[in-house]
Amino acid sequence: MSVKIISDVEFGEELPVFNPDTSLENTSAFAKAVGWGGPRFEDHEGARKEGFPGALVPGIMGMGFLVSAIHQWAPEGQIQHIDTVFRAPMLADTPAIINAVVTDIDEEEAFIELDMTIKNERDETRVFGTAKVKIPTS
Amino acid sequence: MVDIEELRKQHLETQFDQKEFVLSADNLIVAARASGETREEFLDPENEKFQATPAFLCSLASGSTLPIDFPSLGGIPMDGGKAVEIKAPVQPDIKLTGKTRLHEIYDKKGRSGRMIFIVVRMDLYNDKEELLATTDSRLVIREKPDS
Protein backbone atom coordinates (compact mmCIF):
# COMPACT_ATOMS: atom_id res chain seq x y z
CA MET A 1 0.00 0.00 0.00
CA SER A 2 1.30 3.48 -0.82
CA VAL A 3 0.52 6.89 0.66
CA LYS A 4 -0.25 10.09 -1.23
CA ILE A 5 -0.83 12.69 1.49
CA ILE A 6 0.30 12.97 5.07
CA SER A 7 -3.12 12.18 6.50
CA ASP A 8 -2.77 8.74 4.87
CA VAL A 9 0.20 7.99 7.12
CA GLU A 10 -0.29 6.21 10.42
CA PHE A 11 2.13 6.29 13.35
CA GLY A 12 3.80 2.89 13.70
CA GLU A 13 2.84 1.93 10.16
CA GLU A 14 5.23 -0.52 8.52
CA LEU A 15 6.24 0.09 4.93
CA PRO A 16 5.67 -2.74 2.47
CA VAL A 17 8.59 -5.19 2.49
CA PHE A 18 11.09 -4.29 -0.22
CA ASN A 19 13.35 -7.03 -1.55
CA PRO A 20 16.32 -5.43 -3.30
CA ASP A 21 18.25 -6.98 -6.16
CA THR A 22 21.57 -7.91 -4.58
CA SER A 23 22.78 -10.02 -7.49
CA LEU A 24 26.45 -9.49 -8.25
CA GLU A 25 25.56 -8.31 -11.75
CA ASN A 26 23.37 -5.57 -10.29
CA THR A 27 25.57 -4.51 -7.38
CA SER A 28 28.68 -4.37 -9.55
CA ALA A 29 26.78 -2.21 -12.08
CA PHE A 30 25.99 0.19 -9.24
CA ALA A 31 29.60 0.16 -8.06
CA LYS A 32 30.91 1.00 -11.52
CA ALA A 33 28.31 3.78 -12.01
CA VAL A 34 29.45 5.53 -8.83
CA GLY A 35 33.12 5.02 -9.67
CA TRP A 36 33.79 2.26 -7.15
CA GLY A 37 34.80 -0.51 -9.50
CA GLY A 38 37.28 -3.13 -8.34
CA PRO A 39 37.45 -6.76 -7.24
CA ARG A 40 35.84 -6.26 -3.85
CA PHE A 41 32.63 -5.10 -5.54
CA GLU A 42 32.78 -6.99 -8.84
CA ASP A 43 34.09 -10.47 -8.21
CA HIS A 44 33.65 -12.95 -5.35
CA GLU A 45 37.07 -14.53 -5.79
CA GLY A 46 38.78 -11.16 -6.08
CA ALA A 47 37.03 -9.97 -2.92
CA ARG A 48 38.15 -13.11 -1.05
CA LYS A 49 41.73 -12.36 -2.06
CA GLU A 50 41.29 -8.98 -0.34
CA GLY A 51 40.13 -10.73 2.84
CA PHE A 52 36.36 -10.37 2.45
CA PRO A 53 33.94 -13.31 2.59
CA GLY A 54 32.70 -12.45 -0.91
CA ALA A 55 31.94 -9.51 -3.18
CA LEU A 56 30.49 -6.61 -1.21
CA VAL A 57 27.39 -4.58 -1.88
CA PRO A 58 28.61 -0.97 -1.77
CA GLY A 59 27.52 0.59 1.54
CA ILE A 60 25.81 3.49 -0.17
CA MET A 61 23.83 1.05 -2.31
CA GLY A 62 22.14 0.07 0.95
CA MET A 63 21.08 3.70 1.22
CA GLY A 64 19.89 3.50 -2.39
CA PHE A 65 17.70 0.50 -1.55
CA LEU A 66 16.21 2.33 1.43
CA VAL A 67 15.48 5.39 -0.72
CA SER A 68 13.77 3.23 -3.34
CA ALA A 69 11.66 1.57 -0.66
CA ILE A 70 10.54 5.00 0.58
CA HIS A 71 9.77 6.21 -2.94
CA GLN A 72 7.76 3.07 -3.68
CA TRP A 73 5.68 3.61 -0.53
CA ALA A 74 5.32 7.42 -0.89
CA PRO A 75 5.44 8.22 -4.63
CA GLU A 76 5.08 11.97 -3.97
CA GLY A 77 7.34 12.07 -0.90
CA GLN A 78 10.56 14.07 -0.93
CA ILE A 79 13.42 12.76 1.18
CA GLN A 80 14.98 15.68 3.02
CA HIS A 81 17.50 13.76 5.09
CA ILE A 82 18.61 10.16 5.28
CA ASP A 83 21.24 8.74 7.61
CA THR A 84 22.57 5.18 7.37
CA VAL A 85 24.90 3.28 9.68
CA PHE A 86 26.91 0.47 8.10
CA ARG A 87 26.93 -2.09 10.87
CA ALA A 88 28.26 -5.04 8.88
CA PRO A 89 29.00 -5.68 5.21
CA MET A 90 26.26 -6.77 2.84
CA LEU A 91 27.34 -9.49 0.44
CA ALA A 92 26.38 -9.71 -3.21
CA ASP A 93 24.22 -12.67 -4.23
CA THR A 94 22.85 -12.78 -0.67
CA PRO A 95 19.20 -11.90 -0.08
CA ALA A 96 18.52 -8.75 1.92
CA ILE A 97 15.27 -7.72 3.55
CA ILE A 98 14.31 -4.11 4.12
CA ASN A 99 11.95 -3.05 6.84
CA ALA A 100 10.83 0.44 7.78
CA VAL A 101 8.43 1.87 10.30
CA VAL A 102 6.94 5.35 10.79
CA THR A 103 8.26 6.74 14.07
CA ASP A 104 7.02 10.34 13.91
CA ILE A 105 4.43 12.40 12.06
CA ASP A 106 4.48 16.19 12.03
CA GLU A 107 1.28 17.16 10.24
CA GLU A 108 1.93 20.89 10.69
CA GLU A 109 5.27 20.79 8.89
CA ALA A 110 4.23 17.84 6.69
CA PHE A 111 7.16 15.64 7.68
CA ILE A 112 7.35 12.05 8.73
CA GLU A 113 10.28 10.13 10.18
CA LEU A 114 11.17 6.52 9.53
CA ASP A 115 13.40 3.95 11.21
CA MET A 116 14.77 1.46 8.69
CA THR A 117 16.87 -1.69 8.62
CA ILE A 118 18.45 -3.99 6.10
CA LYS A 119 18.81 -7.54 7.42
CA ASN A 120 20.04 -10.76 5.97
CA GLU A 121 18.06 -14.01 6.02
CA ARG A 122 19.50 -14.86 9.45
CA ASP A 123 17.83 -11.72 10.77
CA GLU A 124 21.20 -10.02 11.29
CA THR A 125 21.15 -6.26 10.82
CA ARG A 126 23.62 -5.09 8.17
CA VAL A 127 22.51 -1.47 7.78
CA PHE A 128 20.17 0.68 9.82
CA GLY A 129 19.09 4.23 9.43
CA THR A 130 16.57 7.00 9.71
CA ALA A 131 14.92 9.24 7.16
CA LYS A 132 12.97 12.47 7.24
CA VAL A 133 10.46 12.71 4.39
CA LYS A 134 8.23 15.56 3.31
CA ILE A 135 4.76 14.31 2.33
CA PRO A 136 2.17 16.47 0.53
CA THR A 137 -0.67 17.79 2.67
CA SER A 138 -3.26 17.63 -0.10
CA MET B 1 46.42 8.46 23.59
CA VAL B 2 45.23 11.24 21.32
CA ASP B 3 43.46 14.16 23.02
CA ILE B 4 40.04 14.37 21.37
CA GLU B 5 39.34 17.87 22.67
CA GLU B 6 42.60 19.10 21.17
CA LEU B 7 41.71 17.50 17.83
CA ARG B 8 38.33 19.18 17.92
CA LYS B 9 39.88 22.59 18.61
CA GLN B 10 42.40 22.20 15.82
CA HIS B 11 40.29 20.70 13.07
CA LEU B 12 36.52 21.12 13.39
CA GLU B 13 34.70 23.18 10.77
CA THR B 14 37.85 24.18 8.87
CA GLN B 15 37.65 23.43 5.16
CA PHE B 16 40.54 21.20 4.11
CA ASP B 17 39.52 19.94 0.70
CA GLN B 18 37.71 21.14 -2.42
CA LYS B 19 36.80 19.08 -5.46
CA GLU B 20 34.85 19.66 -8.65
CA PHE B 21 32.44 17.17 -10.20
CA VAL B 22 30.27 16.88 -13.29
CA LEU B 23 27.74 14.06 -13.03
CA SER B 24 26.86 11.91 -16.03
CA ALA B 25 23.18 11.25 -16.66
CA ASP B 26 23.99 7.69 -17.77
CA ASN B 27 25.69 6.89 -14.46
CA LEU B 28 22.84 8.45 -12.48
CA ILE B 29 20.35 6.23 -14.30
CA VAL B 30 22.38 3.02 -13.86
CA ALA B 31 22.81 3.66 -10.13
CA ALA B 32 19.14 4.57 -9.65
CA ARG B 33 17.86 1.55 -11.58
CA ALA B 34 20.21 -0.83 -9.75
CA SER B 35 18.88 0.53 -6.44
CA GLY B 36 15.34 -0.38 -7.44
CA GLU B 37 14.28 3.20 -8.09
CA THR B 38 10.98 3.56 -9.96
CA ARG B 39 10.45 7.33 -10.09
CA GLU B 40 10.93 9.07 -13.41
CA GLU B 41 12.78 12.02 -11.88
CA PHE B 42 15.68 9.63 -11.19
CA LEU B 43 15.41 7.50 -14.34
CA ASP B 44 14.40 9.73 -17.23
CA PRO B 45 16.85 12.44 -18.31
CA GLU B 46 14.03 14.13 -20.24
CA ASN B 47 12.06 14.62 -17.03
CA GLU B 48 12.28 18.28 -15.97
CA LYS B 49 13.06 17.20 -12.38
CA PHE B 50 15.75 14.69 -13.38
CA GLN B 51 18.33 14.48 -10.58
CA ALA B 52 20.79 12.30 -8.70
CA THR B 53 19.56 9.96 -5.99
CA PRO B 54 20.67 10.72 -2.41
CA ALA B 55 22.93 7.64 -2.43
CA PHE B 56 24.72 8.85 -5.54
CA LEU B 57 25.52 12.13 -3.80
CA CYS B 58 27.13 10.22 -0.95
CA SER B 59 29.43 8.50 -3.45
CA LEU B 60 30.98 11.90 -4.22
CA ALA B 61 32.32 12.07 -0.68
CA SER B 62 34.06 8.71 -0.89
CA GLY B 63 37.41 10.18 -1.75
CA SER B 64 37.42 12.54 1.19
CA THR B 65 40.32 11.83 3.46
CA LEU B 66 41.48 13.57 6.58
CA PRO B 67 43.37 16.88 6.74
CA ILE B 68 47.05 16.50 5.89
CA ASP B 69 48.08 17.51 9.41
CA PHE B 70 45.64 15.14 11.13
CA PRO B 71 47.56 12.76 13.43
CA SER B 72 47.77 9.06 12.73
CA LEU B 73 45.55 7.14 15.13
CA GLY B 74 47.08 3.80 14.34
CA GLY B 75 44.15 2.04 12.73
CA ILE B 76 42.70 2.06 9.24
CA PRO B 77 39.57 4.23 8.95
CA MET B 78 36.44 2.16 8.24
CA ASP B 79 33.33 3.48 6.56
CA GLY B 80 30.85 3.65 9.41
CA GLY B 81 27.99 5.19 7.50
CA LYS B 82 26.74 8.00 5.32
CA ALA B 83 24.07 10.66 5.56
CA VAL B 84 22.79 13.28 3.16
CA GLU B 85 20.57 16.33 3.48
CA ILE B 86 18.99 17.44 0.24
CA LYS B 87 18.49 21.18 -0.24
CA ALA B 88 17.78 21.22 -3.99
CA PRO B 89 17.87 18.76 -6.91
CA VAL B 90 21.38 17.89 -8.11
CA GLN B 91 21.40 17.60 -11.89
CA PRO B 92 23.93 16.16 -14.34
CA ASP B 93 26.16 18.08 -16.73
CA ILE B 94 26.71 21.10 -14.51
CA LYS B 95 29.83 21.96 -12.56
CA LEU B 96 29.51 21.02 -8.90
CA THR B 97 31.94 21.95 -6.15
CA GLY B 98 32.32 19.92 -2.96
CA LYS B 99 33.88 21.68 0.03
CA THR B 100 34.93 19.35 2.82
CA ARG B 101 35.56 19.85 6.54
CA LEU B 102 35.52 17.82 9.72
CA HIS B 103 32.19 18.32 11.44
CA GLU B 104 32.50 16.13 14.52
CA ILE B 105 35.08 14.06 16.38
CA TYR B 106 34.17 11.88 19.34
CA ASP B 107 35.20 8.63 20.97
CA LYS B 108 33.64 5.59 22.60
CA LYS B 109 35.51 3.36 24.97
CA GLY B 110 34.99 -0.36 25.30
CA ARG B 111 36.74 -3.40 26.70
CA SER B 112 38.75 -3.81 23.50
CA GLY B 113 39.96 -0.22 23.49
CA ARG B 114 38.89 3.13 22.16
CA MET B 115 37.04 3.79 18.91
CA ILE B 116 37.29 7.25 17.40
CA PHE B 117 34.46 8.52 15.21
CA ILE B 118 35.05 11.31 12.72
CA VAL B 119 32.28 12.93 10.70
CA VAL B 120 33.60 14.33 7.42
CA ARG B 121 31.08 16.80 6.01
CA MET B 122 30.94 17.92 2.38
CA ASP B 123 28.80 20.81 1.17
CA LEU B 124 27.91 20.51 -2.51
CA TYR B 125 27.40 23.73 -4.47
CA ASN B 126 26.41 24.51 -8.04
CA ASP B 127 28.23 27.07 -10.16
CA LYS B 128 26.04 29.83 -8.70
CA GLU B 129 27.38 28.98 -5.21
CA GLU B 130 23.96 27.68 -4.19
CA LEU B 131 24.09 24.91 -1.59
CA LEU B 132 22.44 21.80 -3.08
CA ALA B 133 23.24 19.09 -0.55
CA THR B 134 25.32 18.23 2.47
CA THR B 135 26.79 14.77 2.91
CA ASP B 136 28.29 13.26 6.06
CA SER B 137 30.75 10.37 5.98
CA ARG B 138 31.27 8.66 9.32
CA LEU B 139 34.78 7.24 9.71
CA VAL B 140 35.50 4.80 12.52
CA ILE B 141 39.05 4.19 13.68
CA ARG B 142 40.07 1.64 16.29
CA GLU B 143 42.89 3.38 18.10
CA LYS B 144 46.07 1.45 18.73
CA PRO B 145 47.07 1.72 22.40
CA ASP B 146 50.48 3.25 21.68
CA SER B 147 49.32 5.87 19.14
XYZ file of C-alpha atoms in Angstrom:
285
model
C 0.000 0.000 0.000
C 1.298 3.476 -0.821
C 0.523 6.893 0.660
C -0.252 10.094 -1.227
C -0.827 12.686 1.491
C 0.295 12.968 5.074
C -3.120 12.184 6.505
C -2.773 8.739 4.875
C 0.203 7.994 7.116
C -0.287 6.211 10.420
C 2.128 6.292 13.346
C 3.795 2.887 13.697
C 2.842 1.925 10.161
C 5.232 -0.518 8.524
C 6.241 0.091 4.930
C 5.671 -2.740 2.470
C 8.586 -5.186 2.486
C 11.088 -4.289 -0.225
C 13.352 -7.031 -1.552
C 16.321 -5.426 -3.300
C 18.246 -6.977 -6.158
C 21.575 -7.912 -4.577
C 22.781 -10.025 -7.487
C 26.447 -9.492 -8.250
C 25.560 -8.306 -11.746
C 23.368 -5.571 -10.292
C 25.570 -4.510 -7.380
C 28.682 -4.366 -9.552
C 26.784 -2.214 -12.078
C 25.989 0.190 -9.239
C 29.601 0.160 -8.063
C 30.907 0.999 -11.523
C 28.311 3.777 -12.008
C 29.448 5.530 -8.827
C 33.124 5.025 -9.671
C 33.792 2.264 -7.150
C 34.798 -0.510 -9.499
C 37.276 -3.130 -8.339
C 37.453 -6.762 -7.237
C 35.839 -6.262 -3.853
C 32.626 -5.099 -5.536
C 32.780 -6.986 -8.837
C 34.094 -10.474 -8.212
C 33.646 -12.953 -5.352
C 37.066 -14.525 -5.794
C 38.780 -11.155 -6.080
C 37.026 -9.973 -2.921
C 38.155 -13.109 -1.051
C 41.727 -12.359 -2.062
C 41.286 -8.981 -0.340
C 40.129 -10.735 2.836
C 36.357 -10.374 2.446
C 33.937 -13.312 2.589
C 32.695 -12.451 -0.911
C 31.941 -9.508 -3.181
C 30.491 -6.614 -1.209
C 27.393 -4.577 -1.879
C 28.609 -0.968 -1.766
C 27.520 0.590 1.537
C 25.807 3.492 -0.166
C 23.834 1.049 -2.312
C 22.136 0.073 0.949
C 21.076 3.701 1.216
C 19.891 3.499 -2.394
C 17.702 0.495 -1.550
C 16.205 2.334 1.429
C 15.481 5.392 -0.718
C 13.767 3.233 -3.337
C 11.655 1.569 -0.655
C 10.536 4.998 0.578
C 9.773 6.207 -2.941
C 7.762 3.068 -3.675
C 5.679 3.612 -0.533
C 5.324 7.423 -0.893
C 5.440 8.217 -4.629
C 5.083 11.968 -3.966
C 7.340 12.075 -0.899
C 10.565 14.075 -0.934
C 13.419 12.761 1.179
C 14.979 15.684 3.024
C 17.499 13.763 5.089
C 18.614 10.159 5.284
C 21.244 8.735 7.608
C 22.570 5.180 7.368
C 24.903 3.283 9.676
C 26.914 0.471 8.101
C 26.927 -2.094 10.869
C 28.265 -5.039 8.876
C 29.003 -5.676 5.205
C 26.257 -6.766 2.840
C 27.339 -9.495 0.442
C 26.384 -9.712 -3.212
C 24.218 -12.672 -4.231
C 22.854 -12.781 -0.671
C 19.201 -11.904 -0.077
C 18.516 -8.754 1.919
C 15.271 -7.722 3.549
C 14.311 -4.110 4.117
C 11.945 -3.052 6.838
C 10.832 0.436 7.784
C 8.426 1.874 10.300
C 6.936 5.347 10.786
C 8.263 6.744 14.071
C 7.025 10.342 13.910
C 4.433 12.397 12.062
C 4.481 16.191 12.026
C 1.283 17.158 10.240
C 1.926 20.892 10.694
C 5.271 20.792 8.888
C 4.227 17.838 6.687
C 7.161 15.644 7.683
C 7.349 12.048 8.731
C 10.277 10.130 10.178
C 11.173 6.520 9.528
C 13.405 3.950 11.210
C 14.767 1.457 8.695
C 16.871 -1.686 8.623
C 18.448 -3.991 6.097
C 18.812 -7.536 7.415
C 20.037 -10.764 5.969
C 18.058 -14.006 6.017
C 19.499 -14.864 9.448
C 17.825 -11.718 10.773
C 21.195 -10.021 11.290
C 21.151 -6.263 10.815
C 23.615 -5.091 8.166
C 22.509 -1.469 7.781
C 20.169 0.676 9.818
C 19.090 4.235 9.430
C 16.570 6.998 9.709
C 14.920 9.238 7.163
C 12.969 12.469 7.238
C 10.461 12.710 4.388
C 8.225 15.562 3.311
C 4.762 14.312 2.333
C 2.169 16.467 0.529
C -0.668 17.787 2.666
C -3.259 17.633 -0.102
C 46.423 8.460 23.591
C 45.233 11.241 21.316
C 43.463 14.160 23.022
C 40.039 14.375 21.368
C 39.335 17.872 22.670
C 42.595 19.103 21.171
C 41.714 17.498 17.832
C 38.331 19.183 17.917
C 39.880 22.587 18.611
C 42.404 22.204 15.817
C 40.288 20.696 13.072
C 36.524 21.118 13.392
C 34.703 23.184 10.771
C 37.853 24.175 8.870
C 37.654 23.434 5.160
C 40.540 21.199 4.110
C 39.518 19.937 0.704
C 37.710 21.137 -2.415
C 36.802 19.085 -5.462
C 34.849 19.659 -8.647
C 32.440 17.165 -10.197
C 30.271 16.885 -13.294
C 27.736 14.058 -13.033
C 26.864 11.912 -16.027
C 23.176 11.248 -16.660
C 23.993 7.686 -17.769
C 25.691 6.891 -14.459
C 22.841 8.451 -12.481
C 20.348 6.229 -14.299
C 22.377 3.021 -13.862
C 22.810 3.661 -10.134
C 19.139 4.571 -9.654
C 17.860 1.553 -11.584
C 20.212 -0.830 -9.745
C 18.882 0.529 -6.440
C 15.340 -0.381 -7.441
C 14.284 3.199 -8.090
C 10.982 3.562 -9.964
C 10.454 7.330 -10.089
C 10.934 9.066 -13.407
C 12.779 12.017 -11.879
C 15.678 9.633 -11.190
C 15.409 7.496 -14.343
C 14.403 9.733 -17.230
C 16.852 12.443 -18.312
C 14.028 14.133 -20.244
C 12.064 14.623 -17.028
C 12.278 18.280 -15.970
C 13.055 17.202 -12.382
C 15.751 14.686 -13.376
C 18.332 14.482 -10.581
C 20.793 12.301 -8.695
C 19.557 9.956 -5.990
C 20.666 10.716 -2.408
C 22.935 7.644 -2.429
C 24.723 8.849 -5.543
C 25.515 12.135 -3.804
C 27.126 10.216 -0.951
C 29.429 8.502 -3.449
C 30.975 11.897 -4.223
C 32.318 12.070 -0.679
C 34.057 8.707 -0.888
C 37.406 10.182 -1.755
C 37.417 12.538 1.194
C 40.317 11.833 3.458
C 41.480 13.569 6.575
C 43.374 16.880 6.743
C 47.050 16.504 5.888
C 48.082 17.514 9.408
C 45.642 15.142 11.134
C 47.559 12.765 13.430
C 47.765 9.057 12.730
C 45.546 7.145 15.132
C 47.077 3.802 14.340
C 44.149 2.045 12.730
C 42.701 2.059 9.240
C 39.567 4.227 8.953
C 36.444 2.162 8.242
C 33.331 3.480 6.555
C 30.845 3.650 9.410
C 27.986 5.187 7.504
C 26.737 7.996 5.320
C 24.074 10.656 5.558
C 22.785 13.278 3.165
C 20.570 16.326 3.482
C 18.986 17.441 0.237
C 18.487 21.179 -0.236
C 17.785 21.222 -3.994
C 17.870 18.761 -6.913
C 21.378 17.887 -8.106
C 21.395 17.603 -11.892
C 23.933 16.158 -14.339
C 26.157 18.079 -16.734
C 26.709 21.101 -14.506
C 29.831 21.960 -12.557
C 29.515 21.024 -8.901
C 31.936 21.946 -6.151
C 32.323 19.925 -2.964
C 33.877 21.676 0.033
C 34.930 19.349 2.823
C 35.556 19.855 6.540
C 35.521 17.820 9.718
C 32.193 18.324 11.438
C 32.503 16.132 14.522
C 35.077 14.058 16.381
C 34.172 11.876 19.341
C 35.198 8.633 20.973
C 33.636 5.592 22.595
C 35.510 3.361 24.970
C 34.990 -0.357 25.298
C 36.735 -3.403 26.696
C 38.748 -3.806 23.504
C 39.965 -0.218 23.490
C 38.889 3.128 22.158
C 37.042 3.788 18.909
C 37.291 7.249 17.403
C 34.463 8.524 15.213
C 35.055 11.307 12.720
C 32.276 12.931 10.705
C 33.596 14.331 7.416
C 31.081 16.801 6.009
C 30.939 17.923 2.383
C 28.800 20.813 1.171
C 27.915 20.510 -2.507
C 27.402 23.727 -4.466
C 26.414 24.510 -8.043
C 28.227 27.072 -10.162
C 26.039 29.835 -8.700
C 27.378 28.984 -5.206
C 23.956 27.677 -4.194
C 24.089 24.910 -1.595
C 22.439 21.799 -3.079
C 23.236 19.089 -0.554
C 25.318 18.233 2.472
C 26.791 14.771 2.909
C 28.287 13.258 6.056
C 30.752 10.371 5.977
C 31.275 8.659 9.321
C 34.784 7.242 9.706
C 35.498 4.803 12.521
C 39.052 4.186 13.676
C 40.070 1.635 16.287
C 42.890 3.383 18.103
C 46.070 1.448 18.728
C 47.067 1.725 22.399
C 50.476 3.252 21.679
C 49.323 5.870 19.138
